[in-house]
Amino acid sequence: MKPAQMERTPFADLDSQPSEMTAMLLAALEAMGRHPEIRRVRQTAMQAMRPQPGERLLDAGSGAGDVARWLATAVGSAGEVVALDSSAATIAAAVQRHDGSNVRYMTGDVSAMTLPSDSFDGVWCERVLQHVTDADAALDEMIRVTRPGGRVCLVDTDWESLAFDGVPARLAGTVVTHMHGRLTPWKRDMGRTLRRRLISAGLGDVTATPVTCVFGDPASAAVVLPMVNPIVPEEAWATPPGVRDEWFSYVDAAGARGDFLAILTIWVVTGRVV
Ligand SMILES: C[S@@+](CC[C@H](N)C(=O)[O-])C[C@H]1O[C@@H](n2cnc3c(N)ncnc32)[C@H](O)[C@@H]1O
């Protein structure tokens, strides 16, 4: 596969997707946000970041804005949360979901923000760096806009940790290898690199927590894992050509027996700007 083919992920440029695809991806983001395992990841990040009343926080790559609105409840009316996303369609969707909390929505590229330096007490960036071409440049921007003593909280997936049980190992290996081949190397292992990136960038008090998400049935897994979601089109990266029907028959059979298992580690890494 040519590098150019690998580099485009739908989330890297949502606005260039057909409108139905953008709507499907936004609905997927919201469903993920309601999933108990993603909520567990976010609780871990919230405990690491410890937002305080009156703080000014940035949600970089804010998607539909759920986390920004959650952070707003923590900073209260004396604080403010800026929800920034590169996709105008996504920001429009987030504005539609606005609940009156202290969130300001704006479009912008996390790698080149128009926001002033040292203007935030903390930055949250969840499942975004895997979609940008230069994660360290984006991280430098997040550090630039954070005041000394403020926190940067990164959340990202380690797609290389994805594993299945209850389905034939040969077939699971084929599906996982196919997915890895569709992803850029930095998207595959972004989660586990976050600690190193924050240390290299000079942040202090770096903490790194791997949260291993456990999916005990196909329906639960399908919310987060496209290769077990039957509504994700094959061409949208999910399963290798020619094995889709066989794969889903084994996934469904494991689900019916009750022994389907998928695991995926998402990392929560926080550091303090010095
Ligand atoms: C997988 S979604 C995660 C959204 C949200 N953080 C969440 O966890 O629900 C990735 C988001 O990052 C945004 N994004 C991708 N590249 C970006 C960039 N360079 N600058 C800002 N946002 C970006 C996408 O538009 C999308 O909303």
mmCIF file of C-alpha atoms and ligand atoms in Angstrom, residues 11 14 29 42 61-63 85-87 90 108-110 126-128 131-132, ligand 1:
data_model
loop_
_atom_site.group_PDB
_atom_site.id
_atom_site.type_symbol
_atom_site.label_atom_id
_atom_site.label_comp_id
_atom_site.label_asym_id
_atom_site.label_seq_id
_atom_site.Cartn_x
_atom_site.Cartn_y
_atom_site.Cartn_z
ATOM 1 C CA PHE A 11 -11.078 11.745 11.136
ATOM 2 C CA LEU A 14 -14.002 15.077 8.290
ATOM 3 C CA LEU A 29 -18.252 9.361 18.333
ATOM 4 C CA ARG A 42 -12.379 9.374 30.487
ATOM 5 C CA GLY A 61 -9.882 18.020 18.699
ATOM 6 C CA SER A 62 -13.171 18.191 20.558
ATOM 7 C CA GLY A 63 -15.435 16.231 18.185
ATOM 8 C CA ASP A 85 -11.746 21.104 16.130
ATOM 9 C CA SER A 86 -10.435 21.333 12.575
ATOM 10 C CA SER A 87 -13.768 20.232 11.128
ATOM 11 C CA THR A 90 -18.059 18.853 13.627
ATOM 12 C CA GLY A 108 -8.791 25.410 14.258
ATOM 13 C CA ASP A 109 -5.861 23.132 13.586
ATOM 14 C CA VAL A 110 -4.320 21.750 16.760
ATOM 15 C CA GLU A 126 -8.431 12.662 23.188
ATOM 16 C CA ARG A 127 -7.912 10.328 20.211
ATOM 17 C CA VAL A 128 -6.687 13.145 17.979
ATOM 18 C CA HIS A 131 -4.963 11.447 13.057
ATOM 19 C CA VAL A 132 -2.410 14.259 12.652
HETATM 20 C C1 LIG B 1 -11.621 10.352 16.832
HETATM 21 S S1 LIG B 1 -12.221 11.988 16.875
HETATM 22 C C2 LIG B 1 -12.139 12.306 18.642
HETATM 23 C C3 LIG B 1 -13.029 13.448 19.043
HETATM 24 C C4 LIG B 1 -13.113 13.706 20.546
HETATM 25 N N1 LIG B 1 -11.821 14.106 21.077
HETATM 26 C C5 LIG B 1 -13.632 12.479 21.272
HETATM 27 O O1 LIG B 1 -12.851 11.813 21.953
HETATM 28 O O2 LIG B 1 -14.833 12.174 21.130
HETATM 29 C C6 LIG B 1 -10.903 12.973 16.241
HETATM 30 C C7 LIG B 1 -11.259 14.445 16.148
HETATM 31 O O3 LIG B 1 -10.074 15.184 15.882
HETATM 32 C C8 LIG B 1 -10.366 16.171 14.924
HETATM 33 N N2 LIG B 1 -9.101 16.523 14.264
HETATM 34 C C9 LIG B 1 -8.370 15.777 13.401
HETATM 35 N N3 LIG B 1 -7.265 16.436 13.028
HETATM 36 C C10 LIG B 1 -7.281 17.628 13.692
HETATM 37 C C11 LIG B 1 -6.420 18.763 13.727
HETATM 38 N N4 LIG B 1 -5.285 18.795 13.008
HETATM 39 N N5 LIG B 1 -6.748 19.806 14.504
HETATM 40 C C12 LIG B 1 -7.901 19.795 15.238
HETATM 41 N N6 LIG B 1 -8.764 18.753 15.239
HETATM 42 C C13 LIG B 1 -8.465 17.681 14.483
HETATM 43 C C14 LIG B 1 -11.389 15.527 14.015
HETATM 44 O O4 LIG B 1 -12.125 16.472 13.266
HETATM 45 C C15 LIG B 1 -12.236 14.767 15.036
HETATM 46 O O5 LIG B 1 -13.290 15.551 15.531
#
